[in-house]
Amino acid sequence: MLSAASSSTIPRLRWAAPRRSQSTGNQWLLLLLRRRCSVSSSFSPPLVTPAAAAAAGSGALEPPDVPRLANAARISLSPEEAEEFAPKIRQVVGWFGQLQAVDLASVEPSLRAGTAAGSSLREDRPETFANRDAIIEAVPSYDDPYIKVPRVLNKE
Amino acid sequence: MALTLLRGMRTPILARRNSGLFFTTLHPPLSRLTARAESAQATASPKSIQLATKEAAEQKTQGFEAVIGIETHVQLSTVTKAFCSCPYSYGSQPNSTVCPTCMGHPGTLPVLNSKVVECAVKLGLALNCKIAMSSKFDRKQYFYPDLPKGYQISQFDIPIAKEGYLDLDLPVEFGGGHRRFGITRVHMEEDAGKLLHSESGSYSQVDLNRAGVPLLEIVSEPDMRTGIEAAEYGAEIQRLVRYLGVSNGNMQEGSLRCDVNVSVRPIGQSNFGTKVEIKNMNSFSAINRAIDYEISRQILLHKEGQADQIVQETRLWDESSQKTFTMRKKEGLADYRYFPEPDLPEVVLTSDYIDEIHKSMPELPEAKRRRYENMGLSMQDVLFLANDDNVARFFDSTLEHGADAKLAANWIMGDIAAYLKNEKLSIDEIKLTPLELSELIASIKNGTISGKIGKEILIELIAKGGTVKSVIEEKDLVQIADPAAIEAMVDQVLADNPKQLEQYRSGKTKLQGFFAGQVMKASKGKANPVLLNKILGEKLKANS
């Protein structure tokens, strides 16, 4: 990981305040792509490529396979668009790649960034969300008492 | 509940695939539970049948062995969900226990329920695992309508517990034996919602009450070789989570779900064969049957030279046809694009915290079984008593009041178990207390009452409560152990039945039983039977 924060004293079952906006490698690119493109409406199965799984897990900054990323993000991308995005995404990956050059020899490895201090865990005490009507109202297609979604027979 | 389980385990499925030789003999024992609980006598014949079945199955698998690993999902019985404060209870009105967090609305942040960590550490320790002092959450991405965020919060590369094992004892009727199965890991994650299909089938329906409910996933090593081993592994996990109180372990409600991986290889080969995943089994006996079906399906393909027809896929168990069917083919590892959950900090434990949990843990099933075994109880007794922690608690408490272990076990597995089964009650729902059971045993042992009267008192105590002493006094049930009193009753009976006495004297000595019955009746069941028979025998001999 990229984190350089060293965890000094760890209080009992306490942890850092949640930090937003940390993402890694290809995942970040998916977000980038999603913001720019229309989302396909079909529910199709998760993508199935072992090599990609390895790449996503390892954190290595490989050149992105744009058609695969688009498929994984359920984004319809024409071959022309894919070609147009590829160099831009490579550039972004390149910027992140600069982090690889940081010398971490003297830094103790850490699972996450910023575990120094912050909020604690939540007690197991129930709290009913008060504005349920509004949240149900916000469901795009509701068939009381269920949320209505396109037909799904199995994960295929 | 314990009873249902034992009964399920008894179903000798292996036979179904075998020749007609075993088929007919094996059909009935489904409802034999009381027999098991009440006497050893009834178990003698099914045992030999099952051993024969086992041998037949071994012959069928000749040259091959199955390798089985299990992924178990345990739904935790916390009050609230894993990452938000929504209460969860099974069977609530659909979409009633939801909030922006578990519905995946933008801008919401997960906050981990401390109880989930506690349950995970408890189960990790119970499974003899190494607990990670520091672990983290990851996002597992996939698109499916019951997953509102588009990812499941789970633990990927650093689970909270790993490298443990689980000890268990196989049921006596399946040949018995102790087994130790490796545990690869235990990790925390959240459940998805429930997807239903509308009647017309033109659309699907989603209930998000279950979305975000905490789960522990337990992954076993591929250490199991037969359906019964896998089913017993599942049953032991269920026992464990119930003993620990982390889950109700209810398979029908989906609180305990087992996905099984099965492959077959020629014996001696070190590489695994192609593995097939089986889902949709909602009982341990179904796990047993599904696996044994799948093993024979794969062995058959091997023997017919069609091993290449075994492909990595997910198959569903179909209860009505007793077969597995292809659900989907897998082309390799699914691409979940795991990455660290940025909204949650790492989970950091202290050794004090772990020690505290360790100290609070109850005696676990394996320790209980070994303790009962050391008391000299038979494995049949041991397995029955340790199966349900309520039964075990009742038994232990009876012993604490001074009762003899074997006698207490006999009462619990006999008359009490039969009553519970008939009335569909659990042992903590009856009015009999462990103290009174120990009193009852003592009263029989010291001769105050006969065993027969003891049974009557027991039923009374189970249904109405009260004490042994008060029932004995109230109903005047004290055993008659005064020889003179019994002699008087014997004399009276002999005098009242001159015809039978004549027949006895002319050689019909079987009539002694008739006289004994009459005397017992006259004493309202209170005569000491040993004394009665002795005096009666002497009288009859003297008179003839």
XYZ file of C-alpha atoms in Angstrom:
700
model
C 0.000 0.000 0.000
C 0.933 3.618 -0.375
C 0.325 4.559 3.220
C 3.164 6.095 5.109
C 1.309 6.646 8.379
C 2.774 4.667 11.197
C 0.357 3.506 13.828
C 1.842 4.365 17.178
C -0.413 3.700 20.134
C -3.528 1.755 19.225
C -6.307 2.243 21.728
C -8.609 -0.658 22.393
C -10.956 -1.195 19.472
C -10.787 2.355 18.322
C -10.016 3.437 14.888
C -9.571 6.344 12.613
C -12.355 8.513 11.338
C -13.501 7.221 7.956
C -11.690 8.913 5.128
C -13.228 9.316 1.786
C -11.751 9.458 -1.664
C -9.130 6.791 -1.429
C -9.240 4.354 -4.278
C -6.694 2.335 -6.069
C -5.622 1.624 -9.605
C -8.157 0.492 -12.098
C -11.102 0.954 -9.785
C -10.548 4.653 -9.831
C -10.715 4.560 -13.586
C -14.091 2.931 -13.498
C -15.428 5.878 -11.578
C -13.868 8.222 -14.081
C -15.464 6.350 -16.932
C -18.850 6.158 -15.299
C -19.029 9.869 -14.825
C -18.465 10.428 -18.515
C -20.599 7.754 -20.087
C -24.119 6.425 -20.179
C -24.830 3.444 -17.988
C -26.150 0.351 -19.690
C -29.401 -0.838 -18.225
C -29.007 -4.586 -18.516
C -28.160 -6.791 -15.562
C -25.441 -9.050 -16.865
C -22.988 -11.152 -14.874
C -19.737 -9.889 -13.413
C -16.843 -9.970 -15.828
C -14.791 -13.090 -15.870
C -11.112 -12.680 -16.541
C -8.584 -14.166 -14.129
C -5.759 -11.980 -15.352
C -7.763 -8.886 -14.595
C -8.613 -10.170 -11.144
C -4.937 -10.625 -10.426
C -4.168 -7.175 -11.690
C -6.900 -5.547 -9.623
C -5.719 -7.274 -6.485
C -2.020 -6.708 -6.861
C -2.122 -2.934 -7.116
C 0.348 -3.005 -9.989
C -0.218 -0.161 -12.395
C -0.753 -1.939 -15.673
C -1.875 -0.215 -18.832
C -5.678 -0.285 -18.780
C -7.759 -2.489 -21.041
C -10.507 0.039 -21.727
C -13.115 -2.277 -23.324
C -12.825 -4.623 -20.338
C -13.099 -1.780 -17.845
C -16.147 -0.456 -19.645
C -17.767 -3.854 -19.572
C -17.000 -4.297 -15.876
C -18.572 -0.919 -15.148
C -21.635 -1.731 -17.296
C -20.833 1.127 -19.640
C -21.536 1.004 -23.359
C -18.510 2.302 -25.207
C -18.044 2.314 -28.957
C -14.662 1.144 -30.275
C -13.950 4.733 -31.269
C -14.700 6.001 -27.773
C -12.550 3.271 -26.263
C -9.694 4.322 -28.494
C -10.192 7.949 -27.524
C -10.189 7.183 -23.792
C -7.233 4.812 -23.772
C -4.406 7.402 -23.911
C -6.177 9.673 -21.403
C -6.564 6.859 -18.926
C -2.973 5.761 -19.486
C -1.947 9.280 -18.587
C -3.867 9.176 -15.311
C -2.362 5.814 -14.482
C 1.003 7.323 -15.238
C 0.459 10.057 -12.665
C -0.321 7.505 -10.029
C 2.680 5.570 -11.217
C 4.897 8.329 -9.885
C 4.030 7.162 -6.389
C 5.851 3.928 -7.127
C 9.084 5.890 -7.071
C 8.683 6.934 -3.413
C 11.294 5.294 -1.207
C 9.438 3.341 1.499
C 12.404 1.441 2.891
C 12.225 3.206 6.242
C 8.431 3.095 6.553
C 6.652 0.365 8.479
C 3.963 -1.318 6.365
C 0.396 -0.459 7.306
C -2.922 -1.927 6.214
C -4.626 1.415 5.871
C -3.745 5.070 5.893
C -4.388 7.143 8.976
C -5.211 4.787 11.827
C -3.842 7.160 14.423
C -6.939 8.386 16.204
C -10.628 8.913 15.725
C -14.041 7.490 16.265
C -14.860 4.196 17.874
C -17.056 1.299 16.832
C -20.803 1.546 17.023
C -22.816 -0.005 19.846
C -25.353 -2.623 18.748
C -28.302 -0.331 19.511
C -31.165 -0.047 17.021
C -32.287 3.250 15.568
C -35.136 3.219 13.099
C -34.643 5.555 10.187
C -37.324 8.189 10.659
C -37.915 9.249 7.099
C -38.763 5.897 5.578
C -41.570 7.347 3.459
C -39.164 9.647 1.697
C -36.651 6.910 1.030
C -39.359 4.665 -0.414
C -40.622 7.629 -2.415
C -37.167 7.891 -3.943
C -37.227 4.325 -5.255
C -37.570 4.639 -9.048
C -39.983 1.736 -9.409
C -41.895 0.524 -6.387
C -44.517 -2.211 -6.221
C -45.670 -2.092 -2.612
C -44.040 -3.553 -0.534
C -41.256 -4.478 -2.969
C -38.781 -2.615 -5.094
C -39.521 -3.490 -8.696
C -36.538 -4.441 -10.877
C -36.092 -5.985 -14.313
C -36.625 -9.721 -14.417
C -33.695 -11.722 -13.066
C -33.790 -15.485 -13.199
C -30.271 -16.271 -12.111
C -26.909 -14.602 -12.045
C -26.369 -15.365 -15.761
C -34.439 -29.235 17.310
C -31.704 -31.559 18.297
C -33.981 -34.426 17.605
C -34.736 -33.383 14.073
C -31.068 -33.145 13.369
C -30.256 -36.594 14.644
C -33.133 -37.992 12.728
C -32.002 -36.307 9.559
C -28.545 -37.715 9.994
C -29.894 -41.196 10.185
C -31.366 -41.240 6.723
C -29.147 -43.711 4.924
C -28.935 -42.041 1.581
C -26.045 -43.978 0.155
C -28.370 -46.856 -0.409
C -30.587 -45.012 -2.829
C -28.078 -45.346 -5.573
C -27.263 -48.906 -4.814
C -28.928 -52.039 -6.054
C -32.446 -52.935 -5.016
C -30.952 -55.170 -2.383
C -30.727 -52.348 0.126
C -33.360 -50.082 -1.193
C -36.427 -51.562 0.425
C -34.805 -52.305 3.737
C -33.603 -48.773 4.055
C -36.673 -46.785 3.398
C -38.314 -46.538 6.806
C -35.926 -45.396 9.505
C -36.830 -41.745 9.047
C -38.941 -41.546 12.155
C -36.890 -43.723 14.424
C -35.668 -41.064 16.722
C -37.394 -42.170 19.860
C -35.970 -45.586 19.354
C -32.559 -44.063 19.420
C -33.311 -42.034 22.467
C -35.049 -44.717 24.423
C -33.097 -47.874 24.074
C -30.022 -49.310 22.573
C -31.961 -52.339 21.486
C -33.662 -50.639 18.566
C -30.440 -49.348 17.066
C -28.859 -52.737 16.614
C -30.448 -53.608 13.297
C -30.221 -50.276 11.437
C -26.592 -50.067 12.438
C -25.703 -53.252 10.640
C -27.661 -52.124 7.609
C -25.813 -48.858 7.572
C -22.459 -50.528 7.860
C -23.403 -52.735 4.949
C -24.437 -49.637 3.056
C -21.140 -48.004 3.796
C -19.260 -50.995 2.481
C -21.388 -51.063 -0.645
C -20.673 -47.381 -1.181
C -16.978 -47.972 -0.737
C -17.100 -50.652 -3.381
C -18.798 -48.257 -5.743
C -16.166 -45.586 -5.245
C -13.419 -48.126 -5.691
C -10.296 -46.518 -7.006
C -11.584 -42.968 -6.484
C -11.860 -40.533 -3.631
C -13.850 -37.362 -3.256
C -12.410 -34.076 -1.990
C -14.915 -31.782 -0.324
C -14.581 -28.248 1.002
C -17.358 -26.103 2.457
C -18.096 -22.389 2.626
C -20.546 -21.615 5.390
C -22.344 -18.305 5.836
C -23.576 -17.622 9.334
C -25.997 -14.775 9.860
C -25.245 -13.100 13.169
C -28.020 -12.531 15.669
C -27.070 -8.936 16.356
C -29.866 -6.457 17.014
C -28.713 -4.125 14.245
C -27.111 -4.458 10.838
C -23.347 -4.511 10.252
C -22.800 -0.931 9.089
C -25.946 0.982 10.029
C -28.298 1.086 13.038
C -31.302 -0.458 11.287
C -32.805 -3.198 13.441
C -33.161 -6.556 11.706
C -35.584 -9.318 12.458
C -36.506 -12.192 10.190
C -39.988 -11.944 8.733
C -40.459 -8.163 9.072
C -42.650 -6.352 6.552
C -40.548 -6.079 3.341
C -38.458 -2.912 2.977
C -39.365 -1.731 6.469
C -35.970 -1.917 8.174
C -33.976 0.163 5.728
C -32.103 3.445 5.753
C -29.980 5.438 3.298
C -26.842 3.507 4.307
C -28.104 -0.016 3.674
C -29.955 1.171 0.576
C -26.677 2.424 -0.832
C -27.537 6.088 -1.140
C -24.706 8.415 -2.141
C -22.958 10.253 0.651
C -23.674 7.705 3.353
C -20.888 6.169 5.407
C -20.721 2.731 7.018
C -19.939 2.479 10.749
C -19.072 -0.996 11.996
C -21.182 -2.647 14.710
C -18.849 -3.608 17.589
C -20.911 -6.760 18.202
C -19.897 -8.087 14.774
C -16.228 -7.942 15.747
C -17.019 -9.659 19.031
C -18.915 -12.481 17.282
C -16.105 -12.909 14.753
C -13.471 -13.173 17.473
C -15.631 -15.616 19.447
C -16.159 -17.882 16.465
C -12.530 -17.535 15.390
C -11.362 -18.642 18.831
C -13.905 -21.476 18.928
C -12.515 -22.672 15.599
C -8.979 -22.620 17.018
C -7.942 -19.889 14.577
C -5.209 -17.301 14.667
C -6.899 -13.956 15.241
C -5.582 -11.014 13.224
C -4.739 -8.138 15.553
C -5.327 -5.916 12.590
C -7.564 -6.692 9.624
C -9.391 -4.662 7.013
C -12.497 -4.513 4.873
C -12.585 -4.647 1.095
C -15.161 -3.998 -1.572
C -16.279 -6.936 -3.673
C -17.905 -5.550 -6.792
C -20.684 -7.132 -8.761
C -23.918 -5.945 -10.278
C -27.079 -7.539 -9.001
C -30.381 -5.969 -8.012
C -30.277 -7.219 -4.415
C -26.993 -5.356 -3.881
C -27.845 -1.659 -3.832
C -24.312 -0.272 -3.528
C -22.951 -2.338 -6.427
C -20.428 -3.881 -4.032
C -20.457 -6.021 -0.926
C -18.308 -4.944 2.010
C -16.263 -8.038 2.840
C -12.753 -9.003 3.884
C -10.471 -10.183 1.103
C -6.754 -10.618 1.743
C -6.647 -10.029 5.504
C -9.520 -11.840 7.241
C -10.086 -11.464 10.976
C -9.294 -15.144 11.650
C -7.456 -17.915 9.811
C -5.755 -21.309 10.080
C -7.919 -23.133 12.573
C -9.610 -26.500 12.833
C -12.842 -28.127 13.947
C -13.096 -31.432 15.857
C -16.176 -33.621 15.664
C -17.461 -37.151 16.228
C -19.338 -38.966 13.472
C -22.653 -40.574 14.493
C -22.338 -44.116 15.774
C -24.727 -45.478 13.143
C -22.441 -44.197 10.384
C -19.523 -46.076 11.793
C -18.505 -43.405 14.306
C -15.004 -42.000 14.549
C -13.364 -38.703 15.464
C -12.472 -36.216 12.732
C -10.498 -32.976 12.584
C -11.167 -30.678 9.612
C -9.038 -27.642 8.828
C -10.495 -24.128 8.780
C -8.878 -21.859 6.193
C -10.380 -18.580 7.333
C -13.274 -16.708 8.943
C -14.183 -13.256 7.705
C -16.805 -10.573 8.312
C -19.091 -9.337 5.573
C -22.587 -8.042 4.895
C -25.560 -9.885 3.439
C -27.412 -8.817 0.299
C -31.167 -8.203 0.063
C -33.682 -10.800 -0.990
C -34.708 -11.186 -4.616
C -38.120 -12.603 -5.415
C -39.829 -13.276 -8.689
C -43.251 -11.876 -9.376
C -46.002 -14.295 -10.244
C -46.289 -13.168 -13.838
C -42.523 -13.503 -14.165
C -42.293 -10.255 -16.112
C -40.266 -8.521 -13.394
C -38.491 -9.289 -10.117
C -38.988 -7.892 -6.626
C -36.420 -6.822 -4.077
C -36.697 -6.683 -0.293
C -33.751 -4.832 1.235
C -34.436 -5.697 4.888
C -31.596 -8.215 4.801
C -29.185 -5.904 2.966
C -26.344 -5.081 5.328
C -27.082 -7.783 7.896
C -23.789 -9.110 9.293
C -22.442 -12.482 8.190
C -19.420 -14.536 9.074
C -18.118 -16.657 6.241
C -16.245 -19.771 7.320
C -14.096 -21.466 4.695
C -12.955 -25.018 5.369
C -9.906 -26.796 4.042
C -10.780 -29.461 1.446
C -10.527 -32.114 4.165
C -13.815 -33.964 3.853
C -14.213 -37.150 1.848
C -17.867 -38.199 2.167
C -21.317 -36.679 2.344
C -21.738 -37.649 5.971
C -18.455 -35.976 6.948
C -19.589 -32.778 5.236
C -23.039 -32.908 6.817
C -21.512 -33.458 10.252
C -19.120 -30.567 9.687
C -22.151 -28.374 8.997
C -23.974 -29.730 12.035
C -20.953 -29.016 14.250
C -20.751 -25.427 12.958
C -24.430 -25.068 13.820
C -23.837 -26.465 17.309
C -20.894 -24.104 17.762
C -22.731 -20.913 16.751
C -25.647 -21.876 18.989
C -23.392 -22.665 21.957
C -21.658 -19.323 21.423
C -24.954 -17.490 20.939
C -23.668 -15.686 17.838
C -26.433 -16.999 15.548
C -29.605 -19.063 15.716
C -28.080 -21.324 13.045
C -31.484 -21.848 11.486
C -31.108 -23.324 7.992
C -34.744 -22.872 6.983
C -34.569 -19.134 7.581
C -31.218 -18.992 5.819
C -29.266 -18.063 8.957
C -26.857 -20.902 8.160
C -26.051 -21.563 4.509
C -23.570 -24.102 3.188
C -22.030 -24.044 -0.281
C -20.104 -27.195 -0.996
C -17.238 -27.822 -3.410
C -16.850 -31.404 -4.597
C -14.220 -32.987 -6.800
C -13.172 -36.569 -7.430
C -9.728 -38.008 -8.170
C -8.173 -41.452 -8.548
C -6.782 -42.599 -5.192
C -3.079 -41.825 -5.026
C -3.271 -38.792 -7.283
C -2.158 -35.663 -5.481
C -3.742 -33.079 -7.790
C -7.377 -32.240 -7.223
C -9.956 -33.033 -9.897
C -12.186 -30.336 -11.379
C -14.386 -28.970 -8.630
C -18.105 -28.429 -8.802
C -19.960 -26.133 -6.429
C -23.338 -27.248 -5.043
C -25.877 -24.843 -3.568
C -29.488 -24.861 -2.450
C -29.368 -27.439 0.328
C -31.510 -26.514 3.289
C -30.790 -29.354 5.682
C -27.779 -31.395 6.729
C -29.328 -34.527 5.370
C -29.741 -32.754 2.011
C -26.021 -31.845 2.129
C -25.207 -35.483 2.708
C -27.415 -36.692 -0.138
C -26.396 -33.948 -2.578
C -22.709 -34.686 -2.082
C -23.073 -38.426 -2.376
C -25.111 -37.962 -5.541
C -22.488 -35.607 -6.959
C -19.608 -37.931 -6.063
C -21.208 -40.865 -7.835
C -22.059 -38.696 -10.845
C -18.426 -37.642 -11.155
C -17.031 -41.140 -10.553
C -19.314 -42.518 -13.225
C -18.022 -39.940 -15.709
C -14.436 -40.880 -14.766
C -15.117 -44.578 -15.233
C -16.768 -44.021 -18.594
C -13.728 -42.107 -19.756
C -15.705 -38.865 -19.833
C -13.867 -37.030 -17.094
C -13.652 -34.028 -19.429
C -17.417 -33.663 -19.027
C -16.834 -32.557 -15.435
C -16.572 -28.786 -15.698
C -16.129 -26.084 -13.119
C -19.674 -24.938 -12.506
C -22.357 -24.265 -9.927
C -25.008 -26.950 -9.574
C -28.251 -26.751 -7.638
C -29.557 -29.587 -5.484
C -33.111 -30.526 -6.383
C -34.872 -32.120 -3.445
C -37.746 -33.622 -5.428
C -35.600 -35.523 -7.919
C -32.668 -36.061 -5.502
C -30.242 -34.852 -8.167
C -27.987 -31.894 -8.886
C -28.520 -29.698 -11.949
C -26.311 -27.190 -13.725
C -27.085 -23.642 -12.664
C -24.270 -21.811 -14.403
C -20.928 -22.665 -15.903
C -17.899 -20.827 -14.623
C -15.247 -19.846 -17.082
C -12.692 -19.106 -14.413
C -12.453 -16.859 -11.403
C -15.143 -14.219 -11.265
C -13.678 -10.723 -11.516
C -14.827 -9.015 -8.349
C -12.179 -6.277 -8.603
C -11.574 -6.247 -4.851
C -10.033 -3.128 -3.390
C -9.730 -1.828 0.167
C -12.944 -0.243 1.508
C -12.000 3.433 1.761
C -14.892 4.290 4.101
C -13.819 1.971 6.919
C -10.626 2.079 8.934
C -8.811 -1.128 9.773
C -10.114 -3.286 12.603
C -7.546 -3.196 15.372
C -7.801 -5.584 18.304
C -5.868 -5.684 21.534
C -4.767 -8.834 23.314
C -6.763 -7.719 26.370
C -9.895 -7.638 24.260
C -9.230 -11.116 22.870
C -8.405 -12.497 26.321
C -11.622 -11.059 27.706
C -13.655 -12.791 25.015
C -11.704 -15.986 25.517
C -12.567 -15.965 29.199
C -16.266 -15.380 28.521
C -16.619 -18.374 26.209
C -18.814 -21.283 27.322
C -17.662 -24.908 27.271
C -17.779 -25.883 23.589
C -19.332 -29.041 22.119
C -16.026 -30.870 21.606
C -14.888 -30.276 25.202
C -18.313 -31.306 26.417
C -18.225 -34.557 24.464
C -14.787 -35.458 25.778
C -15.925 -34.710 29.341
C -19.045 -36.858 28.973
C -16.991 -39.618 27.387
C -14.674 -39.573 30.400
C -17.664 -40.052 32.680
C -18.067 -43.470 31.064
C -21.114 -42.635 28.955
C -21.508 -44.414 25.606
C -20.819 -42.406 22.423
C -24.530 -42.606 21.617
C -25.326 -40.897 24.934
C -22.482 -38.417 24.556
C -23.602 -37.277 21.101
C -27.216 -36.945 22.154
C -26.495 -34.914 25.284
C -23.916 -32.588 23.725
C -25.953 -32.004 20.575
C -28.113 -29.271 22.106
C -26.647 -26.881 24.652
C -29.988 -26.646 26.484
C -30.056 -30.415 26.940
C -26.414 -30.409 27.985
C -27.080 -27.659 30.510
C -30.015 -29.593 31.959
C -27.894 -32.737 32.193
C -24.953 -30.935 33.805
C -27.229 -29.262 36.305
C -28.810 -32.618 37.213
C -25.337 -34.000 37.895
C -24.477 -30.985 40.031
C -27.355 -31.981 42.282
C -25.677 -35.314 42.825
C -27.348 -37.590 40.271
C -25.507 -40.516 38.718
C -24.434 -39.685 35.139
C -25.665 -42.844 33.449
C -29.039 -42.772 35.218
C -29.562 -39.088 34.444
C -28.614 -39.712 30.797
C -31.115 -42.578 30.593
C -33.963 -40.458 31.943
C -33.180 -37.527 29.657
C -32.736 -39.632 26.533
C -35.688 -41.878 27.376
C -38.864 -40.583 28.956
C -37.984 -36.896 28.815
C -36.877 -36.948 25.151
C -40.008 -38.911 24.208
C -42.201 -36.361 25.950
C -40.420 -33.432 24.293
C -40.833 -35.051 20.921
C -44.545 -35.750 21.378
C -45.305 -32.304 22.699
C -42.851 -30.562 20.336
C -41.208 -28.772 23.240
C -37.608 -28.004 24.082
C -36.122 -29.058 27.382
C -36.164 -25.557 28.846
C -39.898 -25.287 28.210
C -40.937 -28.058 30.597
C -41.671 -27.616 34.284
C -39.375 -30.374 35.474
C -36.206 -28.939 36.983
C -32.787 -30.612 37.082
C -33.021 -30.590 40.882
C -36.244 -32.610 40.837
C -34.840 -35.057 38.287
C -31.915 -35.669 40.632
C -34.399 -36.087 43.541
C -36.370 -38.577 41.502
C -33.277 -40.607 40.698
C -32.275 -40.548 44.350
C -35.749 -41.624 45.509
C -35.624 -44.651 43.230
C -32.085 -45.478 44.230
C -32.838 -45.429 47.976
C -35.989 -47.492 47.495
C -38.567 -44.841 48.455
C -40.362 -45.406 45.182
C -40.210 -48.024 42.441
C -38.936 -47.274 38.942
C -42.443 -47.668 37.604
C -43.853 -45.103 40.020
C -40.853 -42.942 39.138
C -42.003 -42.765 35.523
C -45.466 -41.664 36.622
C -44.075 -38.980 38.870
C -41.798 -37.779 36.086
C -44.701 -37.178 33.685
C -46.536 -35.302 36.416
C -43.510 -33.129 37.150
C -42.861 -32.389 33.467
C -46.437 -31.259 32.887
C -47.335 -29.616 36.166
C -44.124 -28.963 38.029
C -43.841 -29.393 41.772
C -41.455 -31.505 43.785
C -40.897 -35.247 43.931
C -41.492 -35.166 47.649
C -44.859 -33.434 47.435
C -46.101 -35.735 44.655
C -45.085 -38.812 46.655
C -46.833 -37.523 49.763
C -49.876 -36.193 47.983
C -50.514 -39.427 46.127
C -49.219 -41.727 48.813
C -46.739 -43.359 46.473
C -44.048 -44.466 48.889
C -42.865 -47.908 47.952
C -44.025 -50.748 50.207
C -40.849 -52.433 51.339
C -42.192 -53.998 54.507
C -42.058 -57.814 53.998
C -44.954 -58.393 56.335
C -47.214 -56.005 54.423
C -46.297 -57.598 51.109
C -46.775 -61.070 52.528
C -50.288 -60.120 53.626
C -51.099 -58.912 50.126
C -49.697 -62.078 48.574
C -51.777 -64.223 50.906
C -54.868 -62.264 50.025
C -54.284 -62.611 46.263
C -53.658 -66.363 46.555
C -56.826 -66.761 48.588
C -58.841 -64.703 46.089
C -57.727 -66.790 43.101
C -58.105 -70.440 44.044
C -58.671 -71.551 40.436
C -55.408 -70.091 39.202
C -53.627 -71.450 42.246
C -54.875 -74.934 41.377
C -53.654 -74.556 37.785
C -50.274 -73.383 39.075
C -49.966 -76.438 41.252
C -50.801 -78.716 38.357
C -47.700 -77.394 36.555
C -48.743 -74.091 34.934
C -45.872 -72.244 36.646
C -46.109 -69.355 34.201
C -48.991 -68.141 36.338
C -46.495 -66.665 38.799
C -46.516 -63.606 36.578
C -50.271 -63.367 36.914
C -50.067 -63.451 40.696
C -47.289 -60.903 40.751
C -49.430 -58.611 38.595
C -52.383 -59.006 40.948
C -50.304 -58.200 44.011
C -48.808 -55.154 42.268
C -52.307 -54.031 41.354
C -53.487 -54.509 44.947
C -50.540 -52.396 46.135
C -51.361 -49.714 43.531
C -47.955 -50.291 42.000
C -46.176 -49.507 45.217
C -44.904 -52.948 46.209
C -41.163 -53.381 45.941
C -40.988 -55.727 42.943
C -37.905 -57.641 44.095
C -39.366 -58.294 47.499
C -42.740 -59.142 46.011
C -41.299 -61.774 43.670
C -39.221 -63.272 46.415
C -42.121 -63.617 48.835
C -44.528 -64.776 46.135
C -42.051 -67.407 44.938
C -41.573 -68.721 48.435
C -45.334 -68.873 49.066
C -46.084 -70.674 45.814
C -43.293 -73.170 46.394
C -44.397 -73.806 49.965
C -47.996 -74.289 48.950
C -47.354 -76.665 46.079
